[in-house]
mmCIF file of C-alpha atoms and ligand atoms in Angstrom:
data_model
loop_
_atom_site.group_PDB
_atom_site.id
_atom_site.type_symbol
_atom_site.label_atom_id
_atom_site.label_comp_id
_atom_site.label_asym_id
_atom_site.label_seq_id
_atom_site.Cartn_x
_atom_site.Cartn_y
_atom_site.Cartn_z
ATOM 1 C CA UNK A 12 56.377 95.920 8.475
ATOM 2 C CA UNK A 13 56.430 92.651 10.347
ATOM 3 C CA UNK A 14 57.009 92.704 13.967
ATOM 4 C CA UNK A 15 60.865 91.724 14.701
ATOM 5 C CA UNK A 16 61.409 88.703 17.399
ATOM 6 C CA UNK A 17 64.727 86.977 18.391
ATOM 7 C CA UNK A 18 64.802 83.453 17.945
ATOM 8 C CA UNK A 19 67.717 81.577 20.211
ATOM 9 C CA UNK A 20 66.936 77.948 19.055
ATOM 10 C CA UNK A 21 67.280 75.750 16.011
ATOM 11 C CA UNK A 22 63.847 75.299 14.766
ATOM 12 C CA UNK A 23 62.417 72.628 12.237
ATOM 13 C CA UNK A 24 62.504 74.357 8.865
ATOM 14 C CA UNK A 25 58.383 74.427 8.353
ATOM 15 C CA UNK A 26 58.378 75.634 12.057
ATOM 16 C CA UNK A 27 61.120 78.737 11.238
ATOM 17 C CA UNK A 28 58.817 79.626 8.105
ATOM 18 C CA UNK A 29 55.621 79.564 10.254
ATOM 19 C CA UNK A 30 57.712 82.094 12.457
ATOM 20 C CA UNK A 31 58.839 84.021 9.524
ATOM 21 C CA UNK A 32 55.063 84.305 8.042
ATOM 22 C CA UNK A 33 54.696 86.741 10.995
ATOM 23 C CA UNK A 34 57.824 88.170 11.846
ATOM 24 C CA UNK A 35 60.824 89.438 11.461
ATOM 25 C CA UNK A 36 63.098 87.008 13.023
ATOM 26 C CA UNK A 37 66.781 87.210 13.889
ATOM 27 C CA UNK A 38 68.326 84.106 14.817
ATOM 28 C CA UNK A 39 71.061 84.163 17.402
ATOM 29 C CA UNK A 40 72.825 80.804 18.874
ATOM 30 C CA UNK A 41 72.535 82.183 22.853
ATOM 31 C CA UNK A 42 71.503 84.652 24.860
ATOM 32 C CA UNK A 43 74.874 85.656 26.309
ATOM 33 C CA UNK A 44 75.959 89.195 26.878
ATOM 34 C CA UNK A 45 78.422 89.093 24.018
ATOM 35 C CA UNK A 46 75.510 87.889 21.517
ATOM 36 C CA UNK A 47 73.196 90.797 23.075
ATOM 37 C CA UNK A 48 76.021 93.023 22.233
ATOM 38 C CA UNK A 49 76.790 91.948 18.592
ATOM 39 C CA UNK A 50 72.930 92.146 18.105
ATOM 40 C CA UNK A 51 72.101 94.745 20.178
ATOM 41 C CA UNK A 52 69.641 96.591 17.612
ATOM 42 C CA UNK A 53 67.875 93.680 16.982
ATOM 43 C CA UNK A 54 67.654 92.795 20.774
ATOM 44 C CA UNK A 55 66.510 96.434 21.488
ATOM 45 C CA UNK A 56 63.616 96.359 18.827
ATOM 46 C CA UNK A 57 62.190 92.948 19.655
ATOM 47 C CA UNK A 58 58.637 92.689 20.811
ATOM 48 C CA UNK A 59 59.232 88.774 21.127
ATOM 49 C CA UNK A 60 61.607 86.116 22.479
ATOM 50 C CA UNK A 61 61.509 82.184 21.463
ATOM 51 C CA UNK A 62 64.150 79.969 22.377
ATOM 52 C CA UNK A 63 65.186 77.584 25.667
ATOM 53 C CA UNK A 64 67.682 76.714 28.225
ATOM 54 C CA UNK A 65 68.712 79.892 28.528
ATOM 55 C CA UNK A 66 68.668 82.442 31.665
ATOM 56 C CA UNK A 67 66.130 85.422 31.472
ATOM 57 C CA UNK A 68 66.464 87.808 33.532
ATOM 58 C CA UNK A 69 66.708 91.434 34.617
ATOM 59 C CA UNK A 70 70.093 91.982 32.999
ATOM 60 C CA UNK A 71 68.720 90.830 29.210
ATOM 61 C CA UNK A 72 65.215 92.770 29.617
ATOM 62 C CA UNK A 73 67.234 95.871 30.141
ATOM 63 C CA UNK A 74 68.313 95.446 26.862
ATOM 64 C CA UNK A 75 64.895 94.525 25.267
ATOM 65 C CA UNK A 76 62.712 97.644 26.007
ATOM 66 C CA UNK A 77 60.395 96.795 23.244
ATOM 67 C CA UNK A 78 59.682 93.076 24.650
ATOM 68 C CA UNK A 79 56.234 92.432 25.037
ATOM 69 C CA UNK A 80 56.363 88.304 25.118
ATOM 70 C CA UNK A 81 58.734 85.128 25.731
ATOM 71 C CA UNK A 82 57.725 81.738 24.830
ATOM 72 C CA UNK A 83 60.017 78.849 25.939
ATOM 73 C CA UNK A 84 60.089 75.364 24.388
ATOM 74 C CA UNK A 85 59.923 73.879 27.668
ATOM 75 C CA UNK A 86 56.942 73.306 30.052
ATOM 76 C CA UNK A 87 59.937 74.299 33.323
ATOM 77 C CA UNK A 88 60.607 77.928 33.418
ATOM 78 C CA UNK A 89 62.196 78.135 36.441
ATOM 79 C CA UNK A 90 65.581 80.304 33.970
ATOM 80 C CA UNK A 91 63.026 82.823 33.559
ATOM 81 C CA UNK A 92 63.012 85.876 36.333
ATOM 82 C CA UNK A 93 58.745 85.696 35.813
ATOM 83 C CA UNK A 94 58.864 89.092 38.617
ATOM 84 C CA UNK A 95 61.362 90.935 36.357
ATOM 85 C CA UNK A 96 58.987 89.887 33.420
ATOM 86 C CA UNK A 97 55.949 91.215 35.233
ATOM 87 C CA UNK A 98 57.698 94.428 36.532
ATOM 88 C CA UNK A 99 57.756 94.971 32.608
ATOM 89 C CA UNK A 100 54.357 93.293 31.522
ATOM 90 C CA UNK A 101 56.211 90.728 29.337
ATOM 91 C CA UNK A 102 54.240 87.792 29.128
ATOM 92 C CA UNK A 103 55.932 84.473 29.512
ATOM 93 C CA UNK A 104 54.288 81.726 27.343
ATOM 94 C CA UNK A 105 55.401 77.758 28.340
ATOM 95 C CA UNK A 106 54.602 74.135 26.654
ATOM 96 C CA UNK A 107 52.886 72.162 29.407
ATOM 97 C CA UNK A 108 50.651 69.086 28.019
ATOM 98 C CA UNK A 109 52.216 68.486 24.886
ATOM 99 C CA UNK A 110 55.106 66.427 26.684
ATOM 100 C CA UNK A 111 53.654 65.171 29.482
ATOM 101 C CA UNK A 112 53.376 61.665 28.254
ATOM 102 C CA UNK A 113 56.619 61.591 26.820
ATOM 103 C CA UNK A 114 57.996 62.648 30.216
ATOM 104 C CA UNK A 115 56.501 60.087 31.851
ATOM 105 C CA UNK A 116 57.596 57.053 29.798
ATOM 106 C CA UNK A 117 61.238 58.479 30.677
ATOM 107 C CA UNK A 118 60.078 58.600 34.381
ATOM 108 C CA UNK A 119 59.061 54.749 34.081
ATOM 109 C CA UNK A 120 62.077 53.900 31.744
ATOM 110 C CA UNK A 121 64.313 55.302 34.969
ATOM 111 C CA UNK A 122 62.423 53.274 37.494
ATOM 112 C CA UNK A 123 62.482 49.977 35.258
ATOM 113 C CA UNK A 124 65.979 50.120 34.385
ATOM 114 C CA UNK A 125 67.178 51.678 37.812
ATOM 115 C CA UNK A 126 65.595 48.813 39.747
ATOM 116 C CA UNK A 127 66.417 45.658 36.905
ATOM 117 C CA UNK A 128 69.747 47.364 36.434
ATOM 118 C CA UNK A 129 69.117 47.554 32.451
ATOM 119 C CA UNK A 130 72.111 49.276 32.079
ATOM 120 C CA UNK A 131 74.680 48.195 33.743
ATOM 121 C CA UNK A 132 74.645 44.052 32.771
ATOM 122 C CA UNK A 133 73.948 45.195 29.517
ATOM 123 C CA UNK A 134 77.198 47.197 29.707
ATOM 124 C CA UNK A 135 78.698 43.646 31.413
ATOM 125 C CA UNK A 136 77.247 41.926 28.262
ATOM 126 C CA UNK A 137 78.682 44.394 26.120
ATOM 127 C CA UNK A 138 82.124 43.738 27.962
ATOM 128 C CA UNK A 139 82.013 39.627 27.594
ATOM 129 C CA UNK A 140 81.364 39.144 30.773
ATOM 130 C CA UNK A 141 78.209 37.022 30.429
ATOM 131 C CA UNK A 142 80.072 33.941 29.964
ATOM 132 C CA UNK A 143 77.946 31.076 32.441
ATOM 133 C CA UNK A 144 74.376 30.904 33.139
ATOM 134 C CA UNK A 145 73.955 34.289 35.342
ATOM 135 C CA UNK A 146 73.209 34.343 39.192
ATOM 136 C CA UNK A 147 72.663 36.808 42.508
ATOM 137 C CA UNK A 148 74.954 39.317 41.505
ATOM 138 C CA UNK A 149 72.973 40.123 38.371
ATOM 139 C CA UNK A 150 69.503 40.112 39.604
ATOM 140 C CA UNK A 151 67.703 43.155 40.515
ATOM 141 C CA UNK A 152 64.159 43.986 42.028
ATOM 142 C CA UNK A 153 60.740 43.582 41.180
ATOM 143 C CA UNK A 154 58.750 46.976 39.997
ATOM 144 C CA UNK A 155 55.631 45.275 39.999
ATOM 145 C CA UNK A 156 53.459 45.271 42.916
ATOM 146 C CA UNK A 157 55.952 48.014 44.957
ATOM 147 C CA UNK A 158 54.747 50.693 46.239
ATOM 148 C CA UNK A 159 55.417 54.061 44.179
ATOM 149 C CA UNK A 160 55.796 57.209 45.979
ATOM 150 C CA UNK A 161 55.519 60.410 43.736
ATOM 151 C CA UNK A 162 56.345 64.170 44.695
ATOM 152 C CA UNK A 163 54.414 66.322 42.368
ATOM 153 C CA UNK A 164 51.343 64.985 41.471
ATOM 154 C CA UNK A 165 50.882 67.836 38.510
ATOM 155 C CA UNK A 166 50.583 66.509 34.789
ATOM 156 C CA UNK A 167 53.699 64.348 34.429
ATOM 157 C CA UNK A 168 52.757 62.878 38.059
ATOM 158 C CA UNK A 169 49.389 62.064 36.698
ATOM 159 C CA UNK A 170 50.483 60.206 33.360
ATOM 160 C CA UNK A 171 53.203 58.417 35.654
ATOM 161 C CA UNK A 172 50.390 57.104 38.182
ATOM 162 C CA UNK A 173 48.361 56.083 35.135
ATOM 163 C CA UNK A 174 51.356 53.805 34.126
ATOM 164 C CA UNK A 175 51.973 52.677 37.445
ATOM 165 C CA UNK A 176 48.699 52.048 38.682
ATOM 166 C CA UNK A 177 47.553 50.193 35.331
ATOM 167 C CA UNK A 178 50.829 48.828 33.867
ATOM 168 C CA UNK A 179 52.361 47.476 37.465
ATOM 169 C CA UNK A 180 49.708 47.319 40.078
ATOM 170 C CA UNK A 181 52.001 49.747 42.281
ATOM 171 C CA UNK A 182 49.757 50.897 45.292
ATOM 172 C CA UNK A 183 50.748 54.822 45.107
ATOM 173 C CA UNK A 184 51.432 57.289 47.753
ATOM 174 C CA UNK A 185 51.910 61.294 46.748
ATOM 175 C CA UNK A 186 52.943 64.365 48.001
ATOM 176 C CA UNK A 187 52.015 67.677 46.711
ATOM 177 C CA UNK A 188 50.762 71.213 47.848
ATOM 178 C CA UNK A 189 47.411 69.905 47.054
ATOM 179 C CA UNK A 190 45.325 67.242 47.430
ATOM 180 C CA UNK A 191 44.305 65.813 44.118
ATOM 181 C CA UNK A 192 41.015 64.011 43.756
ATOM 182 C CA UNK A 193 41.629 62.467 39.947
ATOM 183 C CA UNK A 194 44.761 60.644 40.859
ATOM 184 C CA UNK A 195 42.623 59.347 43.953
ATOM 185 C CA UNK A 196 39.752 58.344 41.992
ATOM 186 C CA UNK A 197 41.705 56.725 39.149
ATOM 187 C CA UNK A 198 44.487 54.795 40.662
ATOM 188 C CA UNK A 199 43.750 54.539 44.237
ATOM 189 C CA UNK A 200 46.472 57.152 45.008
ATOM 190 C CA UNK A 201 46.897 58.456 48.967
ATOM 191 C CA UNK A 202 48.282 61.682 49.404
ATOM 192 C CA UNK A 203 50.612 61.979 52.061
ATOM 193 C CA UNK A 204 53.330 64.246 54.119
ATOM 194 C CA UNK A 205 56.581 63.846 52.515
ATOM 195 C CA UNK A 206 58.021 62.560 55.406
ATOM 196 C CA UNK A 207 55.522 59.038 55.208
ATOM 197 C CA UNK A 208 56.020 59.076 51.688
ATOM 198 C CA UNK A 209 59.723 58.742 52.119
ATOM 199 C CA UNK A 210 59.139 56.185 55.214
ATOM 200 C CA UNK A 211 56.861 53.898 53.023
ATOM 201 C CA UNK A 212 57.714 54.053 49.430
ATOM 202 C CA UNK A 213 59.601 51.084 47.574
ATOM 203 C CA UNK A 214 60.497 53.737 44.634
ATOM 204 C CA UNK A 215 60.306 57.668 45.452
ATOM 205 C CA UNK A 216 59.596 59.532 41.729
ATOM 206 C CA UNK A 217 60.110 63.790 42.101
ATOM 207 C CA UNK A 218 58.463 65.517 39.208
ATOM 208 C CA UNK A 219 58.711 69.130 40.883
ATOM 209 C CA UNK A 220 59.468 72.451 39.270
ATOM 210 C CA UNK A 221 62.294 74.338 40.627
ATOM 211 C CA UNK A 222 61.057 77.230 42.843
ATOM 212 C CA UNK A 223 62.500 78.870 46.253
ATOM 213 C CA UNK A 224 60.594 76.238 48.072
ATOM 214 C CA UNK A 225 61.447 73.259 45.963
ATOM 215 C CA UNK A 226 65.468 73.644 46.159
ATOM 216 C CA UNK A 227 67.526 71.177 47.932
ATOM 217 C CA UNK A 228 63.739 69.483 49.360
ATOM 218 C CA UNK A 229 65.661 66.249 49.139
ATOM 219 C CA UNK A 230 68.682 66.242 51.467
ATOM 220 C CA UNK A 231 70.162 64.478 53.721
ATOM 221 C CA UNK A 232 67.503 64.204 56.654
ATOM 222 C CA UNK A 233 65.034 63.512 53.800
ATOM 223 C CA UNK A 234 67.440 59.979 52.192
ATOM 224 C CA UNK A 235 68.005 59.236 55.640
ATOM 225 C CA UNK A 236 63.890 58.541 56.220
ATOM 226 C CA UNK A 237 64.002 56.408 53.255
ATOM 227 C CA UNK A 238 63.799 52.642 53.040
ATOM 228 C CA UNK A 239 67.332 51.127 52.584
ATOM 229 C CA UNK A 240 66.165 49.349 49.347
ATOM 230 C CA UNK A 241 64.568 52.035 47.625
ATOM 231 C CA UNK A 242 65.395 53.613 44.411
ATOM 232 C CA UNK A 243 65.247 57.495 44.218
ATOM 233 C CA UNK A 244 64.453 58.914 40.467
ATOM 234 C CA UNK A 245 64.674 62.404 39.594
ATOM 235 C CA UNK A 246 63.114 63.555 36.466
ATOM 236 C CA UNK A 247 61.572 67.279 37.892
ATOM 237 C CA UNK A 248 64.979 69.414 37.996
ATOM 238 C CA UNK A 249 68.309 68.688 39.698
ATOM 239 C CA UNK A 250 68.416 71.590 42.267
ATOM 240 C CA UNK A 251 65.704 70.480 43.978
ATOM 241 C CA UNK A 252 68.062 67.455 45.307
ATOM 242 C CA UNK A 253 71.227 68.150 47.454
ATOM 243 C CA UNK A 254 73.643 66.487 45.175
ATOM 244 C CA UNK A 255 76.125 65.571 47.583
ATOM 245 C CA UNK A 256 73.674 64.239 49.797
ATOM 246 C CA UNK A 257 72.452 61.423 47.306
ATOM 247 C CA UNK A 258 75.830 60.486 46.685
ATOM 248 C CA UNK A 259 76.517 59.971 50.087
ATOM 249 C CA UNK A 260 73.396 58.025 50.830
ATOM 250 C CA UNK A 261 73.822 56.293 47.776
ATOM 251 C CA UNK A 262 77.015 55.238 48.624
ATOM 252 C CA UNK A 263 76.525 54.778 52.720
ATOM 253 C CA UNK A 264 74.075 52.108 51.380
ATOM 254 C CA UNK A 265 71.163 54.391 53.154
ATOM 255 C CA UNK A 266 69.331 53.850 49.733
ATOM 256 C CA UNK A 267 69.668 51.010 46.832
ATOM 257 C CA UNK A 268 69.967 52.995 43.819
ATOM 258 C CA UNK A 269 69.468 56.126 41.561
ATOM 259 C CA UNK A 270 67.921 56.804 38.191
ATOM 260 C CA UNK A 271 68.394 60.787 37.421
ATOM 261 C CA UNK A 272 67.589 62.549 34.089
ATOM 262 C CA UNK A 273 68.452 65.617 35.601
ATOM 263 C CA UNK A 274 71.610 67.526 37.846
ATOM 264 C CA UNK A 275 72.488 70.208 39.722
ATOM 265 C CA UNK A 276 74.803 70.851 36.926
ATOM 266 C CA UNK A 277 73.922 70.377 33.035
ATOM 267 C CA UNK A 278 75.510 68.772 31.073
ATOM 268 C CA UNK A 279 76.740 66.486 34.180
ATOM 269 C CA UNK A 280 80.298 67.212 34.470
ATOM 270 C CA UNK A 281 82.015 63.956 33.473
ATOM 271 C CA UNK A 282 84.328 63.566 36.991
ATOM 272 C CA UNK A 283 81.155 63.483 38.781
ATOM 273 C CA UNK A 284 81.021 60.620 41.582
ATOM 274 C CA UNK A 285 77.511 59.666 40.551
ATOM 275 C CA UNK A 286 79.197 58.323 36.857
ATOM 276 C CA UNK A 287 81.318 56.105 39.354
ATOM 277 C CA UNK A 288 78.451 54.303 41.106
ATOM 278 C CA UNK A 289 77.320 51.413 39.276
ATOM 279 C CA UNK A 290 73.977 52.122 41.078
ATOM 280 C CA UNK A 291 72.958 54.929 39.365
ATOM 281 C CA UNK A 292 71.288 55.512 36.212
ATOM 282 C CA UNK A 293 72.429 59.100 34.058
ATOM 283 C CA UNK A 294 70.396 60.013 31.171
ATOM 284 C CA UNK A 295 71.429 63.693 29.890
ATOM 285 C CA UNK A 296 68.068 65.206 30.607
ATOM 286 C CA UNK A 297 65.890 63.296 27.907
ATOM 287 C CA UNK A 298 62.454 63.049 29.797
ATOM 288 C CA UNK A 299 60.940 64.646 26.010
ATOM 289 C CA UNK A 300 63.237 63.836 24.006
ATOM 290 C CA UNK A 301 61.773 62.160 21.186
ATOM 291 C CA UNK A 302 60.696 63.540 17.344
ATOM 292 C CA UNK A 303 57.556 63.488 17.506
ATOM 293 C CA UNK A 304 57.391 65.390 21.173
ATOM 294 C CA UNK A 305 60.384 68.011 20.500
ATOM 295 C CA UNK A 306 58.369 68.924 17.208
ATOM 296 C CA UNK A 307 55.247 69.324 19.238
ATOM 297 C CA UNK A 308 56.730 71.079 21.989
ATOM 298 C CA UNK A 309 58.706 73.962 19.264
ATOM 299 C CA UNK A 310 55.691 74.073 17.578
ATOM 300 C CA UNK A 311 53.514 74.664 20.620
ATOM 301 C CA UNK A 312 56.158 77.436 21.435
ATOM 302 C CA UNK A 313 55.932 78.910 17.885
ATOM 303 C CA UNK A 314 51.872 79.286 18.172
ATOM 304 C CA UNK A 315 52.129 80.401 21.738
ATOM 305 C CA UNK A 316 54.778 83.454 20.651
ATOM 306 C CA UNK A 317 51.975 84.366 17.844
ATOM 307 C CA UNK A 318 49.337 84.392 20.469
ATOM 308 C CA UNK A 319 50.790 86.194 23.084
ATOM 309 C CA UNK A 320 51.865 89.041 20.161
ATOM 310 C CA UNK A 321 48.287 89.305 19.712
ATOM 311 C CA UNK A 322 46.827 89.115 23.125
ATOM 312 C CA UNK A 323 45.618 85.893 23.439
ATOM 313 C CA UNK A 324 46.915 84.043 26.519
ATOM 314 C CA UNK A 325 44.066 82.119 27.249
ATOM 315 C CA UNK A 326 46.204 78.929 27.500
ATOM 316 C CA UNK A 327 50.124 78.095 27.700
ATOM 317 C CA UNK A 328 50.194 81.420 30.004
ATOM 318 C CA UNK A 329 52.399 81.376 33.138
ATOM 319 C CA UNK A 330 52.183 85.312 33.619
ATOM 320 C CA UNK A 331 48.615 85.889 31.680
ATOM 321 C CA UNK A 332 48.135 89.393 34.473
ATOM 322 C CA UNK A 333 51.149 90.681 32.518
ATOM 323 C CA UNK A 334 49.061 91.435 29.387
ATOM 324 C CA UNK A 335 49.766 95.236 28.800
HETATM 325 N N1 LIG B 420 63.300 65.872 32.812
HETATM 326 C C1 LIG B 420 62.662 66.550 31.866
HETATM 327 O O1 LIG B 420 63.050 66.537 30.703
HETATM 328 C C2 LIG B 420 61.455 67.323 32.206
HETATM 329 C C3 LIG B 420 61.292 67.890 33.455
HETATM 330 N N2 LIG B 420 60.164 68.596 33.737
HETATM 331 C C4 LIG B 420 60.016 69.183 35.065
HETATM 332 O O2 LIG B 420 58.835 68.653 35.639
HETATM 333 C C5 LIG B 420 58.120 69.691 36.283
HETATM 334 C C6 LIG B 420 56.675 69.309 36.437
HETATM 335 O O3 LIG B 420 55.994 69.368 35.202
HETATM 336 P P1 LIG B 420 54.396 69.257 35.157
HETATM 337 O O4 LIG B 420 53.958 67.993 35.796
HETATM 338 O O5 LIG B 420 53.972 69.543 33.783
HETATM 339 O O6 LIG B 420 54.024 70.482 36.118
HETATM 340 P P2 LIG B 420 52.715 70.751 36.980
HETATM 341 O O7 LIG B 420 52.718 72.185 37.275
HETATM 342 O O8 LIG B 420 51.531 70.151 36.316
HETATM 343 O O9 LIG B 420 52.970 69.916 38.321
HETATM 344 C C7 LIG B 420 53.853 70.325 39.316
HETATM 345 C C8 LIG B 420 53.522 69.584 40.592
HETATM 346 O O10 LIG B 420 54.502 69.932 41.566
HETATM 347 C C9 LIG B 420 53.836 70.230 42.774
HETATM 348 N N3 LIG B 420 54.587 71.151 43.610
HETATM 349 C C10 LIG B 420 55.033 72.386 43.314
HETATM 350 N N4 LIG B 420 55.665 72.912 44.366
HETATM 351 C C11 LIG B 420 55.604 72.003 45.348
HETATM 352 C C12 LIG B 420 56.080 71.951 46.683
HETATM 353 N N5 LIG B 420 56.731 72.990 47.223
HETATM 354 N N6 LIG B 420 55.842 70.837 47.411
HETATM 355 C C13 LIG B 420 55.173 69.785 46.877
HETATM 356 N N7 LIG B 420 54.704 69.780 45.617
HETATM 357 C C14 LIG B 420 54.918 70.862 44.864
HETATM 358 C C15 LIG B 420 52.521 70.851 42.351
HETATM 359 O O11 LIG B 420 51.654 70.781 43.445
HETATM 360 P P3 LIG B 420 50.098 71.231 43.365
HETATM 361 O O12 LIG B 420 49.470 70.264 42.415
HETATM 362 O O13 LIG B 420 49.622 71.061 44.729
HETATM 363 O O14 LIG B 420 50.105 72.628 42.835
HETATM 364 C C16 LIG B 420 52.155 69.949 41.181
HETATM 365 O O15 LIG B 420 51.505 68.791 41.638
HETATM 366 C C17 LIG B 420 58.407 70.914 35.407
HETATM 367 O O16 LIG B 420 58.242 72.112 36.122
HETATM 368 C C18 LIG B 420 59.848 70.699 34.991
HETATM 369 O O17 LIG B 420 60.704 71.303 35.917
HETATM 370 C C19 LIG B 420 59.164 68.739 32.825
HETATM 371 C C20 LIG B 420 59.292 68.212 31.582
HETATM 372 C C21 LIG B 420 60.454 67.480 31.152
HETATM 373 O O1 LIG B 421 62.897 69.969 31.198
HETATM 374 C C1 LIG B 421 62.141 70.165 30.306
HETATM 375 C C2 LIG B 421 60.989 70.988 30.378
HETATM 376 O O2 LIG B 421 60.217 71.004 29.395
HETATM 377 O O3 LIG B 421 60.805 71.689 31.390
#
């Protein structure tokens, strides 16, 4: 008899046969308690878990005695409770790499339409409003030649230095917990405190994961330090900023503008203040969301679920000391 796993995301139909060649696989639509309930053999007898977006914790694992791996579609797992997972030597498999790129054209789309305010005259176009040769009030800024400031200098802060470095000639400043000698060697970059970073960048990029240390790192002493025309962009996750602390400073004029992909709440709600500043930029966390990348990244899950059922974590791994 196959193995039984509980699948808690649409997959591509040659991706949900791959799963099916080795398992048993019940498909549920979330992860809630109610779902657990309605499913609860299924969830009891599961040695695997393969899904996203949705919280893992203590509560669920109680109810999964039999789980022996999780594998996210998502290189973030900061929904997963990894010490709970430990505690019961569940391994937790993740798709880092295969997006990275991706991710980091969104990062550059957000600073190139944040600071040339894509979408806002195109919205005035869109409205008729472009009806004389334009002037001041629809410029923006240069991108070009700034300087780029970039907290989290991991993959995705890599591939976004690459751009920057070679694309736009941006001299680039970083902050992370480590000093990292490639992004030095290949585009120039100088790591930095995050307090300088703030001080001197034109554009300040976070590509952080969410941890204890990471929440709320951006808050109001931190906008405060930064130039008064700079652009923030968040693509990492939205906790790590104190919401109501960029919307004051975006709209006390302590910074120019805002492009976010991410929020402290998902999906944004729509009375938020930041849809009422014309200086911000909203995507509904995108930074992989293309065809060819979501394919990869489900795929890369679906693989990673097989080879953490048979004891092969040698990559993809966040937990790989789990391993019964
Ligand atoms: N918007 C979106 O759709 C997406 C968002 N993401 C988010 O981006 C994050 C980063 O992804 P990726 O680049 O692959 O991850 P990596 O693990 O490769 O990079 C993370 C970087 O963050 C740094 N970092 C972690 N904690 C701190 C801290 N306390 N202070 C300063 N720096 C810190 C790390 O520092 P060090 O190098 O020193 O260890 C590292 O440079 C993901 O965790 C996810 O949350 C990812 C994909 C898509
Ligand atoms: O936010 C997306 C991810 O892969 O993490």
């Amino acid at each position: 008899m196959k193995p039984s796993v509980i699948l808690y995301k649409a997959l591509p139909d040659a991706l949900q046969q791959r799963l099916e060649d080795h398992f048993t696989v019940t498909r549920v639509n979330n992860l809630s308690p109610e779902t657990v309930q309605q499913h609860a053999d299924a969830f009891a007898g599961a040695v695997g878990l393969l899904g996203s977006s949705e919280k893992v914790d203590a509560a669920l694992l109680e109810k999964m005695p039999a789980l022996r791996a999780t594998s996210t579609i998502s290189v973030g797992y900061d929904n997963f409770d990894v010490d709970a997972l430990n505690a019961r030597n569940v391994l937790l498999m993740h798709t880092p790499t295969v997006l990275t790129e991706t991710v980091a054209d969104t990062v550059m789309a957000l600073v190139l339409s944040s600071a040339r305010r894509v979408v806002e005259v195109a919205e005035r176009v869109k409205a008729g409003e472009w009806t004389k040769s334009i002037g001041p009030d629809w410029f923006g800024t240069d991108v070009h030649g700034k300087t780029l400031g970039i907290v989290g200098m991991g993959r995705i802060g890599l591939a976004l230095a690459q751009r920057a470095h070679f694309g736009f000639n941006m001299p680039i400043l970083y902050n992370a917990r480590r000093q990292h000698k490639e992004a030095e060697e290949r585009f120039n970059a100088r790591y930095c405190d995050l307090d300088t970073l703030l001080q001197e960048a034109d554009f300040v990029c976070l590509i952080l994961p969410l941890t204890d240390e990471t929440h709320h790192l951006m808050g109001k002493a931190q906008f405060e330090k930064m130039k008064k025309s700079a652009i923030f962009i968040n693509a990492g996750r939205g906790p790590v900023v104190d919401e109501q602390a960029l919307i004051a400073a975006l709209k006390n004029g302590e910074i120019h503008a805002a492009g976010l992909d991410v929020f402290e709440q998902e999906p944004l709600p729509a009375s938020s203040e930041l849809l009422k500043l014309p200086n911000v930029v909203a995507l509904p966390h995108i930074g992989s969301a293309t065809h060819e990348t979501r394919y990869n990244m489900a795929a890369c899950a679906v693989d990673n679920l097989i080879d953490a059922l048979q004891g092969k974590v040698d990559k993809n791994c966040v937990n790989p000391q789990a391993k019964a």
